[in-house]
XYZ file of N, CA and C in Angstrom:
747
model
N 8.548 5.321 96.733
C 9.839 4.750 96.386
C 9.621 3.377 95.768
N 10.311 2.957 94.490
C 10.016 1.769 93.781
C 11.136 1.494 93.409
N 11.281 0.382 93.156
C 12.457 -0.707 92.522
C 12.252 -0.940 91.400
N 13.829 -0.869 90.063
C 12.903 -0.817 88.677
C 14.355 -2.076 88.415
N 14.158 -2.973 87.647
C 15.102 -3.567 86.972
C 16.471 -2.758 85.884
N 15.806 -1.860 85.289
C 17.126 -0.658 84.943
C 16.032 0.777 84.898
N 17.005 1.486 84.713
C 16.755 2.754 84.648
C 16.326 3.125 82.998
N 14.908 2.974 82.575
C 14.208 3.021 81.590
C 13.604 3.720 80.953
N 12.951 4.242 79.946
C 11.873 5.023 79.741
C 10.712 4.565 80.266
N 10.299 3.602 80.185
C 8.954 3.144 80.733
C 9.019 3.063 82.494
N 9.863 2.590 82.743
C 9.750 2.574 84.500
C 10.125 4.217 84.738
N 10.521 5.065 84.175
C 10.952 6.237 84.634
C 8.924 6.792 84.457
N 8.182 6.519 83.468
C 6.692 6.841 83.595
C 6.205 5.887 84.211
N 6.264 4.314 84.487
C 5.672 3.884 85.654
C 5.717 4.563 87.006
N 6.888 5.215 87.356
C 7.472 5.463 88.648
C 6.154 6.789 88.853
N 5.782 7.452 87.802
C 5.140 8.588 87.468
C 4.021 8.668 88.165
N 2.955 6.954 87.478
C 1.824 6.703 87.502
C 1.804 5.838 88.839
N 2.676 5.413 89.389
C 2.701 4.788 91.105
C 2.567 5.736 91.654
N 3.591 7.005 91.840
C 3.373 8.270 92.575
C 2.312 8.849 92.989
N 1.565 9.474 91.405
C 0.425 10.143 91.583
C -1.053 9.057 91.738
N -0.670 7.903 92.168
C -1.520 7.208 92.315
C -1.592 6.628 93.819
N -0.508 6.649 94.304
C -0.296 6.820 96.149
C -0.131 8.099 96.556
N -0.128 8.903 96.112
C -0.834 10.647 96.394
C -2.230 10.550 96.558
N -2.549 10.436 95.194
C -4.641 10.553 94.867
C -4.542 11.797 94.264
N -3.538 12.381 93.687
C -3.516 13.451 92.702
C -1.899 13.835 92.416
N -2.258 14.829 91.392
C -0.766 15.708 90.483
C -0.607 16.708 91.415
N 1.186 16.668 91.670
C 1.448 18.338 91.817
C 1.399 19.007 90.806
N 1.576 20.723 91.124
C 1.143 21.640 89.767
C 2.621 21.758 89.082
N 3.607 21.548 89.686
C 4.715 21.234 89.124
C 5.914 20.665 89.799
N 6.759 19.826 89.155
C 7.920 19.086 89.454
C 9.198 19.218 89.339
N 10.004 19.097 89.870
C 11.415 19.240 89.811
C 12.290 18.275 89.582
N 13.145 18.300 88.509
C 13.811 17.210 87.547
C 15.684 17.572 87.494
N 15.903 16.400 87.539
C 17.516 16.934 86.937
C 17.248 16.954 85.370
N 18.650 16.485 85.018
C 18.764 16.617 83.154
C 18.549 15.502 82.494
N 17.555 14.337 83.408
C 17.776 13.056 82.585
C 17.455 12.639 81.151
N 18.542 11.984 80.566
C 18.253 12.088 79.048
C 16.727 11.416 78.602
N 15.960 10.554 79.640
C 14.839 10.499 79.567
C 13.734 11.962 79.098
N 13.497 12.740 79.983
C 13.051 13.919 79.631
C 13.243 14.837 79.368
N 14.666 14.961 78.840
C 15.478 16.216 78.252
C 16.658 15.402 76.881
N 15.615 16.013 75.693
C 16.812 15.052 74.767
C 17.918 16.384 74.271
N 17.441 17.844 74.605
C 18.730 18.375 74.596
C 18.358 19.786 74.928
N 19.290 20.053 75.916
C 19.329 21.640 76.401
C 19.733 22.779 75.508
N 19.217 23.564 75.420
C 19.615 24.626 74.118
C 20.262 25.937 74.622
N 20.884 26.502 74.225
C 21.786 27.800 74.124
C 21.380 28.765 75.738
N 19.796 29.367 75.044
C 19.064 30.086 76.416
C 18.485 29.489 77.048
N 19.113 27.955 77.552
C 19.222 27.235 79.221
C 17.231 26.275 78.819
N 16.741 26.609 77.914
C 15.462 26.214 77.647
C 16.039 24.803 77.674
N 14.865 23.847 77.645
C 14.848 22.247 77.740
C 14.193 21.806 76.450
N 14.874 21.138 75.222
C 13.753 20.078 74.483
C 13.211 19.031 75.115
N 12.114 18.475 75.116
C 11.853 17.529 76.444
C 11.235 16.222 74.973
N 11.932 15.608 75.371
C 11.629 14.190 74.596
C 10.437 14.005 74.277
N 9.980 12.626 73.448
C 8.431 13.068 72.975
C 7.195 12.434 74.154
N 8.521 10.577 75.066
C 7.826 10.501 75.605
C 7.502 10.955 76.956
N 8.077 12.171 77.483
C 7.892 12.532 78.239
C 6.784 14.289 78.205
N 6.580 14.494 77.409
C 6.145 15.618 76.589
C 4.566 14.996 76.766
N 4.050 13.819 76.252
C 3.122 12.702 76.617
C 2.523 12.904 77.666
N 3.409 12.344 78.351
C 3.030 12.054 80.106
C 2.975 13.306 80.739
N 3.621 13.918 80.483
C 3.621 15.620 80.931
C 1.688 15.903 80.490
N 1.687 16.619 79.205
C 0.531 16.214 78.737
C -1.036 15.486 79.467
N -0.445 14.247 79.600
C -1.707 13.666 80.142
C -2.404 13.891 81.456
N -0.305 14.483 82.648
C -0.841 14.863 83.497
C -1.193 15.888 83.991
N -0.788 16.859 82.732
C -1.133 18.842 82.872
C -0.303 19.336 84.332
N 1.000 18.521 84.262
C 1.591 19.378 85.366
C 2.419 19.901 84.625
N 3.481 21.320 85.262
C 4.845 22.138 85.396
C 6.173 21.562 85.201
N 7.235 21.715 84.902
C 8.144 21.100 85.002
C 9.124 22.059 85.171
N 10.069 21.873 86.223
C 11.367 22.918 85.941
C 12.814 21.333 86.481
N 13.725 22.281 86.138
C 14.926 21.248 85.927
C 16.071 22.546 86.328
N 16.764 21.409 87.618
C 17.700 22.260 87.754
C 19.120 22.556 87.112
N 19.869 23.223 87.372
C 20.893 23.502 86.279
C 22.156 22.443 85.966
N 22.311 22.263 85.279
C 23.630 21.944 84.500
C 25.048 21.872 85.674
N 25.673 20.407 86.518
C 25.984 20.492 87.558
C 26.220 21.421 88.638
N 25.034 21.433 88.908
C 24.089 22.516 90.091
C 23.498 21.407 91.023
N 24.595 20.850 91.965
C 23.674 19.726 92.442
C 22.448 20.398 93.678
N 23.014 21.262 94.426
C 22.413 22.044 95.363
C 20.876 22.613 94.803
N 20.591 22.549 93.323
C 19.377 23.289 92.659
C 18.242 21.459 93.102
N 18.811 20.575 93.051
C 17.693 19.641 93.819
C 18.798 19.080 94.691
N 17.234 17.549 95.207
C 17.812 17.123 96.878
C 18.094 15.959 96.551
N 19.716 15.825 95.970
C 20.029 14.523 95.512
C 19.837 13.529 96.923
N 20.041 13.643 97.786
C 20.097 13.204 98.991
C 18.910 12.734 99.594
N 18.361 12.904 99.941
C 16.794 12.464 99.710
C 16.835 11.455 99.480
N 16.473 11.076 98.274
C 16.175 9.642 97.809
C 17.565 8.680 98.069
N 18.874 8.770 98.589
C 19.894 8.255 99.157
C 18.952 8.075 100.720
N 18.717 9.173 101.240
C 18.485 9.192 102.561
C 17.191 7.902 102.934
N 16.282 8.201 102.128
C 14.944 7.066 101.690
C 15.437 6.093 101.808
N 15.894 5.522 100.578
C 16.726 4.043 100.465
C 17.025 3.647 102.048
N 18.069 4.311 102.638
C 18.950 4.206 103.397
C 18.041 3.279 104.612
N 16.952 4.513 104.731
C 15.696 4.256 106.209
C 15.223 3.019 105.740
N 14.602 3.088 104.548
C 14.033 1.620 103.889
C 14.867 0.046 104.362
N 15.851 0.296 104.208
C 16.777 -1.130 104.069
C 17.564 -1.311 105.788
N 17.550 -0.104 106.121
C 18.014 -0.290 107.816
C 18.064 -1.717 108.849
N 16.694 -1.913 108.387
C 16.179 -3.165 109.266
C 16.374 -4.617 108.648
N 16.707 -4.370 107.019
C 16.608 -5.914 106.231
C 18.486 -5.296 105.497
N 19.651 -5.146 106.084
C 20.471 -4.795 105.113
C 20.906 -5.447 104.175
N 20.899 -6.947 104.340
C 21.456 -8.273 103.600
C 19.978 -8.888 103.503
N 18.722 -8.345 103.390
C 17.466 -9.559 102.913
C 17.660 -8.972 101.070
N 17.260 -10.526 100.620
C 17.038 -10.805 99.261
C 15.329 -10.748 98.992
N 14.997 -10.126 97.986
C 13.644 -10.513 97.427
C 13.847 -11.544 96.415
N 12.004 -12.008 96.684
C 12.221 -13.096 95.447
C 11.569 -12.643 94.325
N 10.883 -11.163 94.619
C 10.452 -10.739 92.876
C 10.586 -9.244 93.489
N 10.167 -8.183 92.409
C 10.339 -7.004 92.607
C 8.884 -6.628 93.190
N 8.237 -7.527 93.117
C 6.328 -7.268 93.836
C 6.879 -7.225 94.826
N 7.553 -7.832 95.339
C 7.883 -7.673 96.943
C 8.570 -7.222 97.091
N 9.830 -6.433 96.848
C 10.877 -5.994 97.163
C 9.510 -4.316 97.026
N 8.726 -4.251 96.695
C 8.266 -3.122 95.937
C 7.164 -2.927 97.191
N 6.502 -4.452 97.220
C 5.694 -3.967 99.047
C 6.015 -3.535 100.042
N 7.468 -3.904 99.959
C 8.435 -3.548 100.949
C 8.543 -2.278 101.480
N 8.790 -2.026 99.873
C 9.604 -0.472 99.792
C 8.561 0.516 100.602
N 7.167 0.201 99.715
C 5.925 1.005 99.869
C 5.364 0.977 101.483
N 5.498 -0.192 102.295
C 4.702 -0.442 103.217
C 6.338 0.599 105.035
N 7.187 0.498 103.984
C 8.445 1.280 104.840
C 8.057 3.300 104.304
N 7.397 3.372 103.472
C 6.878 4.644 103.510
C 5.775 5.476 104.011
N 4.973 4.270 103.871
C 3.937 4.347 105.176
C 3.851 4.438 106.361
N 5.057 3.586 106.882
C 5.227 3.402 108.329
C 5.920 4.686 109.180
N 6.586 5.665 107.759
C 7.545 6.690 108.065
C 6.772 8.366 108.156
N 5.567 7.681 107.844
C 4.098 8.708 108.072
C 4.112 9.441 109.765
N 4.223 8.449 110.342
C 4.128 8.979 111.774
C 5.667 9.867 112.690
N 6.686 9.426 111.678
C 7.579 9.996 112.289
C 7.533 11.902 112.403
N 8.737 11.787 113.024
C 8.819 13.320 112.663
C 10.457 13.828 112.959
N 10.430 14.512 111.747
C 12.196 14.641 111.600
C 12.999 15.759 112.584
N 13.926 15.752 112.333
C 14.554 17.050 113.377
C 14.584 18.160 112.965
N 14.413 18.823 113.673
C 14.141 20.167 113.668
C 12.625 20.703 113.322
N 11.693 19.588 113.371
C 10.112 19.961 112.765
C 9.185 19.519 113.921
N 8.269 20.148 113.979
C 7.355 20.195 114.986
C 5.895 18.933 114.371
N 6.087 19.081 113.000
C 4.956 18.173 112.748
C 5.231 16.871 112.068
N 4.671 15.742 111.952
C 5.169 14.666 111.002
C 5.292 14.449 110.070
N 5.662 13.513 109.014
C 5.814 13.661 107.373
C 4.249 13.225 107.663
N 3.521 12.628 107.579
C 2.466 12.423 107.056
C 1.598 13.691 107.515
N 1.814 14.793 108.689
C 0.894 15.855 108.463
C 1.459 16.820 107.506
N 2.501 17.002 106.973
C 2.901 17.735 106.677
C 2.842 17.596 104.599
N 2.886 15.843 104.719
C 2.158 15.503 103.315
C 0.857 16.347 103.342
N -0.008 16.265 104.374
C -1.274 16.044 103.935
C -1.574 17.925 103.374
N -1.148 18.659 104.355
C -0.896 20.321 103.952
C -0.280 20.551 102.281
N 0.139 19.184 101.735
C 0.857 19.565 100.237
C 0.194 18.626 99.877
N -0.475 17.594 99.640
C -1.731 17.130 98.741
C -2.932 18.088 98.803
N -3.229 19.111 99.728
C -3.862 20.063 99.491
C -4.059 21.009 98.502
N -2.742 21.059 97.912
C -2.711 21.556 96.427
C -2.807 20.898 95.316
N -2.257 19.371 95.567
C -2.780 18.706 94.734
C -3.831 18.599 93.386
N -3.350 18.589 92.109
C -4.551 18.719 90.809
C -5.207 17.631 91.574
N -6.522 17.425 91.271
C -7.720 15.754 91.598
C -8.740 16.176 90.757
N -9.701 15.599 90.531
C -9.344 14.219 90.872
C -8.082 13.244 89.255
N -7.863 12.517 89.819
C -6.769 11.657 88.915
C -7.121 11.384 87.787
N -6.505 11.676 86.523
C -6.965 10.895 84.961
C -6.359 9.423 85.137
N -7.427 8.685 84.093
C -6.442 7.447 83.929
C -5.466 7.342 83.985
N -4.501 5.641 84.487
C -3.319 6.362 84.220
C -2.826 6.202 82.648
N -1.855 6.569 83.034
C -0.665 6.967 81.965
C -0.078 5.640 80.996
N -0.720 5.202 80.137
C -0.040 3.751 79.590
C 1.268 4.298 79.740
N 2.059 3.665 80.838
C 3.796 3.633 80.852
C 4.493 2.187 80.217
N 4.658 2.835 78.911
C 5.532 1.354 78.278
C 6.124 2.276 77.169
N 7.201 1.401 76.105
C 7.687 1.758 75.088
C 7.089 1.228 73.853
N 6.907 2.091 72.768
C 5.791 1.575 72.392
C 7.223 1.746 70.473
N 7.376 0.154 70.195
C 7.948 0.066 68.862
C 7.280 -0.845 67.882
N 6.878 -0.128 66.470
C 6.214 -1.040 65.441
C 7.457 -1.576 64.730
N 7.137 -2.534 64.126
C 8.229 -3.826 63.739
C 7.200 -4.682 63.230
N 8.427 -6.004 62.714
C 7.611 -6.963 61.625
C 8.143 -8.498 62.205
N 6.857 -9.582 62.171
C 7.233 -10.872 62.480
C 8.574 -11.162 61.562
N 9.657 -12.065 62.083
C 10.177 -12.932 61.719
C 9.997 -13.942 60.460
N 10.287 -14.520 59.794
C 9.996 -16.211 59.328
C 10.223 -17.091 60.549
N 10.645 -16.822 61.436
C 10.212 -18.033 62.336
C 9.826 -17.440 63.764
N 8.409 -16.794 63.203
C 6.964 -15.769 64.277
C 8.024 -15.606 65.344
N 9.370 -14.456 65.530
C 9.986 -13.817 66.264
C 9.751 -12.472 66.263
N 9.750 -11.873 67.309
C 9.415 -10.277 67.069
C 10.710 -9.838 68.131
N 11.795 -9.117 67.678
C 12.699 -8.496 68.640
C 12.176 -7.388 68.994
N 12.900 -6.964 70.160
C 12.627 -5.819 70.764
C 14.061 -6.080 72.102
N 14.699 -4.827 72.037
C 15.377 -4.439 73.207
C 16.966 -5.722 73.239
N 16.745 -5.869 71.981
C 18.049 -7.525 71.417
C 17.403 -8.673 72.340
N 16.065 -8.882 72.436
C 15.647 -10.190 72.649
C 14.885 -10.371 71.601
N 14.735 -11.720 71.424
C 13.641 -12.033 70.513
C 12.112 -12.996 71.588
N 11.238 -12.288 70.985
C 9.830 -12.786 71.733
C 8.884 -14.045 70.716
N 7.871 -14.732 70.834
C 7.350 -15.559 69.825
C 6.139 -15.032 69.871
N 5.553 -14.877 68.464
C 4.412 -14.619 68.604
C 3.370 -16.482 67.442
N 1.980 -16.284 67.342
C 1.467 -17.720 66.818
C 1.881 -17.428 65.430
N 2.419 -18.704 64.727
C 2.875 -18.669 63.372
C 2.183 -18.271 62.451
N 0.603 -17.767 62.350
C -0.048 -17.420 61.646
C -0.115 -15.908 61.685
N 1.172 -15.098 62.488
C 1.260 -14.002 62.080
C 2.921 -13.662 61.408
N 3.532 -14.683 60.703
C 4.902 -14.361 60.513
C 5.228 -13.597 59.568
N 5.596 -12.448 59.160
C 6.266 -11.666 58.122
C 5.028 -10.268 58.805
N 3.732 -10.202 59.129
C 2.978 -9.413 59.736
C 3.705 -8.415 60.426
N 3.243 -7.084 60.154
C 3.751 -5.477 61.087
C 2.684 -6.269 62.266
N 3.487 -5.414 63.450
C 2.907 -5.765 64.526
C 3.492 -4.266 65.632
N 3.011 -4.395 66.868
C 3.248 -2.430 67.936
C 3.907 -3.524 69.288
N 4.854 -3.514 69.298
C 5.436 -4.059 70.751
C 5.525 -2.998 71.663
N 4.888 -3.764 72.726
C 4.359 -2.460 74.108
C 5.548 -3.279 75.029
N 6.255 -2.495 75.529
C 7.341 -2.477 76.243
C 7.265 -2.321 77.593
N 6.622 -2.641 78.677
C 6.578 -2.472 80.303
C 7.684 -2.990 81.134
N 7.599 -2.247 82.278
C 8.591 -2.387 83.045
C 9.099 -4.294 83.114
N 7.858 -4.774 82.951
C 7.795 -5.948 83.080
C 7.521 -7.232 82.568
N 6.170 -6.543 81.445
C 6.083 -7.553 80.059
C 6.144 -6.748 78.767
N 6.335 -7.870 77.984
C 6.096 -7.395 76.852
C 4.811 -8.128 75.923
N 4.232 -6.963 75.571
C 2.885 -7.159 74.634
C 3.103 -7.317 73.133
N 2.700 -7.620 72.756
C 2.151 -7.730 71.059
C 1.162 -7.548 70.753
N 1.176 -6.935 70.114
C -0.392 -6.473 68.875
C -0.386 -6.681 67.315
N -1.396 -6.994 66.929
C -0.802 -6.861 64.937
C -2.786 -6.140 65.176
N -2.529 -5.000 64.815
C -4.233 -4.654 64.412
C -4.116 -3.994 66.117
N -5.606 -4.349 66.482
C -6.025 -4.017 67.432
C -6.497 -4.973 68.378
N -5.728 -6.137 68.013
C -5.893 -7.552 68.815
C -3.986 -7.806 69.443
N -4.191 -8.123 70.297
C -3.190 -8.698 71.340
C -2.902 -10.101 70.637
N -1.864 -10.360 70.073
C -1.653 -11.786 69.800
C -0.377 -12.069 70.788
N 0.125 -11.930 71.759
C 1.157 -12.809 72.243
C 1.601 -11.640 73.743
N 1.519 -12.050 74.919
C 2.222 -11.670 75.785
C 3.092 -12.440 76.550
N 4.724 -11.546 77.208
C 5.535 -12.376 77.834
C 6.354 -11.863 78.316
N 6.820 -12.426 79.917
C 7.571 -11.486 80.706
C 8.755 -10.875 79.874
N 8.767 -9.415 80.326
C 10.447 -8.664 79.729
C 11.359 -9.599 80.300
N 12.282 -9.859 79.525
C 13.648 -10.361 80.109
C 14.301 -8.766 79.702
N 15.450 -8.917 80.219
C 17.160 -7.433 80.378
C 18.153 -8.060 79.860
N 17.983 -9.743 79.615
C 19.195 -10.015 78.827
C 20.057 -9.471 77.670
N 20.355 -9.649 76.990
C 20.992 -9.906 75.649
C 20.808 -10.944 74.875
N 20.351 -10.950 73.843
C 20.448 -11.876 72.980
C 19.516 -12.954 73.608
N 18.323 -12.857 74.714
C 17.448 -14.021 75.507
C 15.943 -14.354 74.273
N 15.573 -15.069 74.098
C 14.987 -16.168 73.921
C 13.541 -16.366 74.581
N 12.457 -15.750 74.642
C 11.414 -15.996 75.172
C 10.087 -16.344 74.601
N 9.577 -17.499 74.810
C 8.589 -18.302 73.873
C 7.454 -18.571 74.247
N 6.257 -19.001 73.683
C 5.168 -19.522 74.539
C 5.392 -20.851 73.681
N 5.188 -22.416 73.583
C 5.025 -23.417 72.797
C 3.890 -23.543 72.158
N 2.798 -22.442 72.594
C 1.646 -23.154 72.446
C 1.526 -22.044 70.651
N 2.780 -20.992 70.753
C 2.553 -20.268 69.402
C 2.851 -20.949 68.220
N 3.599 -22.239 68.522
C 3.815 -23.327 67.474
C 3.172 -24.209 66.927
N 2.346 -24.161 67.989
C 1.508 -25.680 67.573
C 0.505 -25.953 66.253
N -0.026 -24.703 65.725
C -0.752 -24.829 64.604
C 0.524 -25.293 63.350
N 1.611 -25.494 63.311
C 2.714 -25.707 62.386
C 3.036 -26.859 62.622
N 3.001 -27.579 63.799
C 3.406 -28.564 64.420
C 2.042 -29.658 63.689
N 0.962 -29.273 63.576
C -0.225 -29.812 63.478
C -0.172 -29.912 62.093
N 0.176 -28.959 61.014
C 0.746 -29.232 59.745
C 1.386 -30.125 59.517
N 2.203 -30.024 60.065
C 3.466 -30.726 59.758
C 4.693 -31.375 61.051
N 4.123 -32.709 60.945
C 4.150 -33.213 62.403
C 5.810 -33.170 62.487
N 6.457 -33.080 61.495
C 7.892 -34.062 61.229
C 8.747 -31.986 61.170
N 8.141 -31.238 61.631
C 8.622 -29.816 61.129
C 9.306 -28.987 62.284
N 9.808 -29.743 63.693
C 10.721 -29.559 64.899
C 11.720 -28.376 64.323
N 12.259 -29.069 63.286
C 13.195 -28.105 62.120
C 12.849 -27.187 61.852
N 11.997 -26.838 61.966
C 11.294 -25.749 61.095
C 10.876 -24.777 62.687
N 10.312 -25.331 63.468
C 10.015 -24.292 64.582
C 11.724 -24.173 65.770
N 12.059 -23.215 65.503
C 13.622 -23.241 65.988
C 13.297 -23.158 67.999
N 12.078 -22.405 68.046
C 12.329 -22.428 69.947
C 11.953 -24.479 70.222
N 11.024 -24.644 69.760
C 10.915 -26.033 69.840
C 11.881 -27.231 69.858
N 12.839 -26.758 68.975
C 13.734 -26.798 68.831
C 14.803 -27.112 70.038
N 15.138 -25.843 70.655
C 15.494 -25.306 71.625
C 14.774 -25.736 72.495
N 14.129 -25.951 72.989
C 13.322 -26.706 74.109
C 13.958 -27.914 74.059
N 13.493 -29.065 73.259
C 14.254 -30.306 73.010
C 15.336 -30.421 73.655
N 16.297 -29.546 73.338
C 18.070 -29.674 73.164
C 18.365 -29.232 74.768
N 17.075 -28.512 75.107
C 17.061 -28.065 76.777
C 16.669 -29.322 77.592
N 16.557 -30.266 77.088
C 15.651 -31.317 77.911
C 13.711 -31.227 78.292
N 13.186 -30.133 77.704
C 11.755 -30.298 77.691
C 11.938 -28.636 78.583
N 12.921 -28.412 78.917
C 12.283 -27.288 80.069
C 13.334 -26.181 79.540
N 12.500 -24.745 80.318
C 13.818 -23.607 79.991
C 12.713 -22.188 80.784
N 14.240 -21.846 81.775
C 13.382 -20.577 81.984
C 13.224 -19.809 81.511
N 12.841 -19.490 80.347
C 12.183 -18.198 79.765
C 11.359 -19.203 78.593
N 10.426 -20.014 79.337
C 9.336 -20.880 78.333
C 8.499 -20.532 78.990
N 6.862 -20.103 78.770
C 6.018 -19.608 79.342
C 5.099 -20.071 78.774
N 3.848 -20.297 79.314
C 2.219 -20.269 78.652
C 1.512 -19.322 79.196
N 0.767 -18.462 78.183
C -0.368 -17.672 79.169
C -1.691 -17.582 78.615
């Protein structure tokens, strides 16, 4: 069980590569509702088109897929993962996290602990009863799964690269440059080639603003009097020197 900031393409394949990675292997197949993530459209004879990036990840992990029907809630166990949550938060109902690493240790270290129980009406515990169904388990594990969104695009005139209606900074010596923005649950990457020029946490805003200063400075070094000219710098200034979504890495 994991905590995602929205409901994504990339955290829907992170969630993928956490799973089969606190297993230690693939089931031979899975059971899905209709999410427009891995179903971009159901056809006539009930068949599934399954999106490309899930077709991928499917792929990489050589499992099955079936999907239950078309409001058929009884065909899976919506309840379940209500019921999860529920046990998870019992003991903390009103605690706040201060990042999703922890809200996420949380989650993980309350699934562990739920190893020893044993539910009603069953004679054995979830964790023996895991261990009889990792027995079938595919193993050993492929790498994982790069889970991100992966969009090519072009620098700015003033070294901006959008993605997702934010704009990111990359160093001014790549501006007007094609570049592959890798999209994670959590950062966002840049590439132009096969070199990494700029990483920086995802923001979910709208219209947010996320910079490193240090991508300015070769312009700044040009042209000492050119504040004007670099617009987050800019923006920094008018912030008083500081701003949360200013980063160095």
């Amino acid at each position: 069980m994991v905590g995602y900031p929205a409901e994504t393409t990339e955290a829907f394949c992170d969630g993928h590569v956490r799973a089969f990675a606190f297993f230690g292997g693939v089931p031979k197949s899975i059971l899905y509702d209709n999410t427009k993530i891995a179903v971009s459209r159901i056809l006539g004879d009930g068949k599934r088109q399954r999106t490309r990036v899930f077709t991928e990840l499917q792929s990489h992990y050589l499992f099955e897929d079936q999907f239950g029907r078309p409001g058929k809630g009884n065909d899976k166990a919506k309840s379940k993962g209500l019921w999860a949550m529920r046990a998870a938060t019992s003991s903390y109902p009103s605690r706040l996290f201060e990042s999703f690493e922890a809200l996420n240790a949380h989650l993980l270290e309350c699934c562990r602990s739920r190893m020893a129980d044993c539910l009603r009406g069953r004679d054995e515990t979830i964790g023996g009863r895991l261990q009889r169904d990792l027995a079938a388990f595919q193993t050993p594990l492929p790498a994982p799964y790069d889970a991100c969104e992966k969009v090519a695009t072009t620098v700015s005139s003033l070294s901006l690269v959008r993605y997702r209606r934010n704009d990111y900074s990359v160093p001014t010596i790549y501006g007007h440059r094609d570049v592959l923005v890798r999209g994670y649950v959590h950062e966002v990457v840049i590439s132009c080639g096969a070199e990494v020029i700029a990483r920086h946490p995802r923001s979910y805003e709208r219209e947010d603003f996320v910079f490193d200063p240090l991508h300015y400075l070769a312009l700044i070094e040009q042209k000492i009097n050119a504040l004007d000219q670099a617009a987050p710098l800019g923006r920094l200034a008018l912030a008083g020197g500081s701003s949360p979504r200013c980063g160095v890495f």
